Structures are given as C-alpha cells and as structure tokens.
C-alpha cells in the first residue's frame, strides 16, 4: 500500500492508480495523474506526471509550465534565490535541455544535453553539449547569463568566489 506524504498542508491521495492532491479534505488537484509531487519551494505549485511527460500546475489547476519529458527545479537550494522565484531545467524529446522560468519563458535555449545544479552560492548551473561524442561543459548564471560557453572538458569550483578551474585536454586554467 502506498503512503501519503505531507508537504505544507497538501497530501497526495489515490483514486485507483491515479494521484491527486487534497488539503484538509478538499480536493485541490483531481486524481488524474500517474504521479503528483508538491514542490518544497512554495506551497501551491505541483509537478504532475502522465504518460512519461511532466508539467507544473498551480492551485487553480492551470499549467504554469507546459508538458515536457522531464522538469527539474534548478534553484531550490540556491543561497540567493528570491522567494517565490523558480527556474526549471526542462527536457524535450531527443534529450535536449533548456531552462524556463515560472512564466514558461525560455531563459536558456533548448540546445544542451545536460543542465545540472553546480554552484549554489553563485546561482550557477553547469551546461553541456557534445562535440564529436566528447562532452564540453560551460556555466550559466541566472543573473549574468552564460559566463562560460561549453568548450571545456572539466570545470571545478575553487575556494575563491566566481573563479572556476577549467581544463581543455587536461590543461588547467582559471576563469
């Protein structure tokens, strides 16, 4: 048997094999989805999954973010995240990623093979493209946009703020 979990005052409930959200006995999101998750960064925002596609809904059951193959919150743990401000990595078909905000506006075009949380302190994510089956990485900062284009083999955080160690063919430099 599945267990309900609590996040703020929202609970999952099941109708057959479909999930929904209720709060204090009132249905908020109908049980129409394969999976529903309450985002921890704000009450009233939900990730729903159906047929291997994900979307973001609000309390009015409206799509905030349309359907993608996957949607991940990028800035949930960032130190400088503004309250009620969300940035999502979304994946389209063929494993192509981009970044969209809570208004479903594209912040970073859908042309990357990977986007992952990288430097929480400086609101920076790692972006990657493939060139001749070699992964090349760069950095994207939400307040400064792309700060390093994807042309490096590795990037590491240093103890100095906004200084990263990069390498191309095992030759290190600092950027």
Tab-separated table of C-alpha atoms in Angstrom:
chain	number	residue	atom	x	y	z
A	1	UNK	CA	0.000	0.000	0.000
A	2	UNK	CA	1.190	3.491	-0.816
A	3	UNK	CA	1.609	6.032	1.939
A	4	UNK	CA	0.508	9.643	1.692
A	5	UNK	CA	3.179	12.233	2.333
A	6	UNK	CA	2.700	15.702	3.715
A	7	UNK	CA	4.281	18.906	2.424
A	8	UNK	CA	2.826	22.079	3.900
A	9	UNK	CA	-0.915	21.278	4.153
A	10	UNK	CA	-1.101	19.268	0.940
A	11	UNK	CA	-1.426	15.485	0.786
A	12	UNK	CA	-1.423	13.058	-2.096
A	13	UNK	CA	-4.449	10.824	-2.462
A	14	UNK	CA	-5.249	7.992	-4.844
A	15	UNK	CA	-8.237	7.104	-6.969
A	16	UNK	CA	-7.324	3.717	-8.378
A	17	UNK	CA	-3.793	4.076	-9.701
A	18	UNK	CA	-4.032	7.846	-10.293
A	19	UNK	CA	-2.793	10.514	-7.866
A	20	UNK	CA	-4.195	13.880	-6.867
A	21	UNK	CA	-3.703	16.482	-4.140
A	22	UNK	CA	-6.021	17.340	-1.279
A	23	UNK	CA	-5.834	19.796	1.572
A	24	UNK	CA	-7.920	19.398	4.718
A	25	UNK	CA	-10.323	17.090	2.891
A	26	UNK	CA	-10.769	19.434	-0.087
A	27	UNK	CA	-9.583	18.194	-3.488
A	28	UNK	CA	-7.051	20.653	-4.938
A	29	UNK	CA	-5.792	18.601	-7.919
A	30	UNK	CA	-8.051	15.823	-9.254
A	31	UNK	CA	-6.616	12.295	-9.227
A	32	UNK	CA	-5.851	12.272	-12.953
A	33	UNK	CA	-2.085	11.812	-12.908
A	34	UNK	CA	0.383	8.941	-12.742
A	35	UNK	CA	2.340	10.911	-10.124
A	36	UNK	CA	1.974	14.256	-8.333
A	37	UNK	CA	4.676	15.972	-6.274
A	38	UNK	CA	4.363	19.097	-4.137
A	39	UNK	CA	7.368	21.344	-4.694
A	40	UNK	CA	9.031	22.185	-1.409
A	41	UNK	CA	9.972	25.694	-2.511
A	42	UNK	CA	6.429	27.014	-2.466
A	43	UNK	CA	3.097	25.723	-1.372
A	44	UNK	CA	0.612	25.626	-4.192
A	45	UNK	CA	2.951	24.565	-7.019
A	46	UNK	CA	2.852	20.932	-8.160
A	47	UNK	CA	4.765	18.712	-10.592
A	48	UNK	CA	2.398	16.288	-12.334
A	49	UNK	CA	3.376	13.333	-14.486
A	50	UNK	CA	1.322	11.494	-17.099
A	51	UNK	CA	2.424	9.194	-19.886
A	52	UNK	CA	6.120	9.961	-19.224
A	53	UNK	CA	5.534	13.723	-19.588
A	54	UNK	CA	5.699	16.316	-16.795
A	55	UNK	CA	4.068	19.708	-16.261
A	56	UNK	CA	3.826	22.251	-13.438
A	57	UNK	CA	0.368	23.162	-12.105
A	58	UNK	CA	-0.776	25.892	-9.728
A	59	UNK	CA	-3.570	25.848	-7.143
A	60	UNK	CA	-6.106	26.746	-9.846
A	61	UNK	CA	-5.144	23.537	-11.689
A	62	UNK	CA	-3.637	25.648	-14.507
A	63	UNK	CA	-0.477	24.646	-16.331
A	64	UNK	CA	2.281	27.063	-15.375
A	65	UNK	CA	4.830	25.049	-17.346
A	66	UNK	CA	3.586	23.033	-20.306
A	67	UNK	CA	4.349	19.345	-20.833
A	68	UNK	CA	7.975	18.242	-21.210
A	69	UNK	CA	9.705	14.872	-20.912
A	70	UNK	CA	11.067	15.995	-17.543
A	71	UNK	CA	11.163	19.138	-15.415
A	72	UNK	CA	13.610	19.730	-12.561
A	73	UNK	CA	13.847	22.682	-10.195
A	74	UNK	CA	17.346	24.133	-10.539
A	75	UNK	CA	17.411	26.829	-7.885
A	76	UNK	CA	15.597	25.190	-4.976
A	77	UNK	CA	18.763	25.101	-2.846
A	78	UNK	CA	20.463	28.239	-4.119
A	79	UNK	CA	21.510	30.624	-1.363
A	80	UNK	CA	20.478	33.785	-3.223
A	81	UNK	CA	17.154	32.518	-4.621
A	82	UNK	CA	14.412	35.101	-4.439
A	83	UNK	CA	11.307	33.914	-2.617
A	84	UNK	CA	8.689	32.508	-4.999
A	85	UNK	CA	11.166	32.568	-7.891
A	86	UNK	CA	11.562	29.331	-9.808
A	87	UNK	CA	13.945	28.223	-12.521
A	88	UNK	CA	13.400	24.852	-14.193
A	89	UNK	CA	15.531	22.640	-16.423
A	90	UNK	CA	13.151	21.118	-18.932
A	91	UNK	CA	13.910	18.238	-21.267
A	92	UNK	CA	12.357	17.901	-24.704
A	93	UNK	CA	12.435	14.862	-26.969
A	94	UNK	CA	15.881	13.658	-28.055
A	95	UNK	CA	17.313	14.563	-24.626
A	96	UNK	CA	17.670	18.279	-25.385
A	97	UNK	CA	17.524	20.577	-22.337
A	98	UNK	CA	16.767	24.254	-21.849
A	99	UNK	CA	15.841	26.490	-18.926
A	100	UNK	CA	12.388	28.001	-18.404
A	101	UNK	CA	11.096	30.253	-15.649
A	102	UNK	CA	7.807	30.091	-13.769
A	103	UNK	CA	6.088	32.069	-16.553
A	104	UNK	CA	7.116	29.343	-19.039
A	105	UNK	CA	9.521	31.749	-20.759
A	106	UNK	CA	12.710	30.251	-22.151
A	107	UNK	CA	15.753	31.655	-20.349
A	108	UNK	CA	18.305	29.361	-21.973
A	109	UNK	CA	17.507	27.857	-25.405
A	110	UNK	CA	16.832	24.141	-25.804
A	111	UNK	CA	20.221	23.112	-27.187
A	112	UNK	CA	22.051	21.403	-24.323
A	113	UNK	CA	22.496	17.721	-23.466
A	114	UNK	CA	22.808	18.354	-19.736
A	115	UNK	CA	21.904	21.092	-17.246
A	116	UNK	CA	22.639	20.452	-13.577
A	117	UNK	CA	22.996	22.406	-10.338
A	118	UNK	CA	26.649	23.395	-9.927
A	119	UNK	CA	27.498	26.358	-7.674
A	120	UNK	CA	24.618	27.088	-5.280
A	121	UNK	CA	26.341	30.076	-3.688
A	122	UNK	CA	26.635	31.899	-7.017
A	123	UNK	CA	23.350	30.762	-8.654
A	124	UNK	CA	25.251	28.898	-11.352
A	125	UNK	CA	24.428	25.707	-13.258
A	126	UNK	CA	26.590	23.515	-15.441
A	127	UNK	CA	25.551	23.284	-19.101
A	128	UNK	CA	26.902	20.675	-21.506
A	129	UNK	CA	26.960	19.994	-25.236
A	130	UNK	CA	28.523	17.115	-27.148
A	131	UNK	CA	31.046	17.615	-29.912
A	132	UNK	CA	32.254	14.505	-31.721
A	133	UNK	CA	30.964	12.401	-28.771
A	134	UNK	CA	33.024	14.477	-26.294
A	135	UNK	CA	31.143	16.317	-23.568
A	136	UNK	CA	32.054	20.019	-23.443
A	137	UNK	CA	30.876	21.976	-20.413
A	138	UNK	CA	30.219	25.605	-19.596
A	139	UNK	CA	28.403	27.646	-16.948
A	140	UNK	CA	25.180	29.625	-16.856
A	141	UNK	CA	24.466	32.117	-14.083
A	142	UNK	CA	20.875	33.287	-13.643
A	143	UNK	CA	21.834	36.903	-13.039
A	144	UNK	CA	24.710	37.116	-15.533
A	145	UNK	CA	23.554	34.646	-18.225
A	146	UNK	CA	26.235	32.430	-19.823
A	147	UNK	CA	29.545	33.086	-18.151
A	148	UNK	CA	31.481	30.224	-19.772
A	149	UNK	CA	30.414	28.797	-23.129
A	150	UNK	CA	30.509	24.980	-23.359
A	151	UNK	CA	34.054	24.428	-24.633
A	152	UNK	CA	35.817	22.925	-21.603
A	153	UNK	CA	36.370	19.290	-20.649
A	154	UNK	CA	36.050	19.943	-16.901
A	155	UNK	CA	35.046	22.795	-14.621
A	156	UNK	CA	35.622	22.839	-10.861
A	157	UNK	CA	34.595	25.283	-8.148
A	158	UNK	CA	37.541	26.898	-6.344
A	159	UNK	CA	37.644	28.407	-2.877
A	160	UNK	CA	37.565	31.858	-4.490
A	161	UNK	CA	34.177	33.352	-5.321
A	162	UNK	CA	33.320	33.344	-9.039
A	163	UNK	CA	36.648	31.772	-10.012
A	164	UNK	CA	36.488	28.334	-11.596
A	165	UNK	CA	39.199	25.905	-12.629
A	166	UNK	CA	38.639	24.737	-16.205
A	167	UNK	CA	40.526	22.259	-18.344
A	168	UNK	CA	40.815	21.581	-22.054
A	169	UNK	CA	42.617	18.365	-22.921
A	170	UNK	CA	43.875	18.116	-19.313
A	171	UNK	CA	45.463	21.595	-19.354
A	172	UNK	CA	44.072	23.648	-16.436
A	173	UNK	CA	43.318	27.361	-16.428
A	174	UNK	CA	41.363	29.636	-14.117
A	175	UNK	CA	38.400	31.649	-15.398
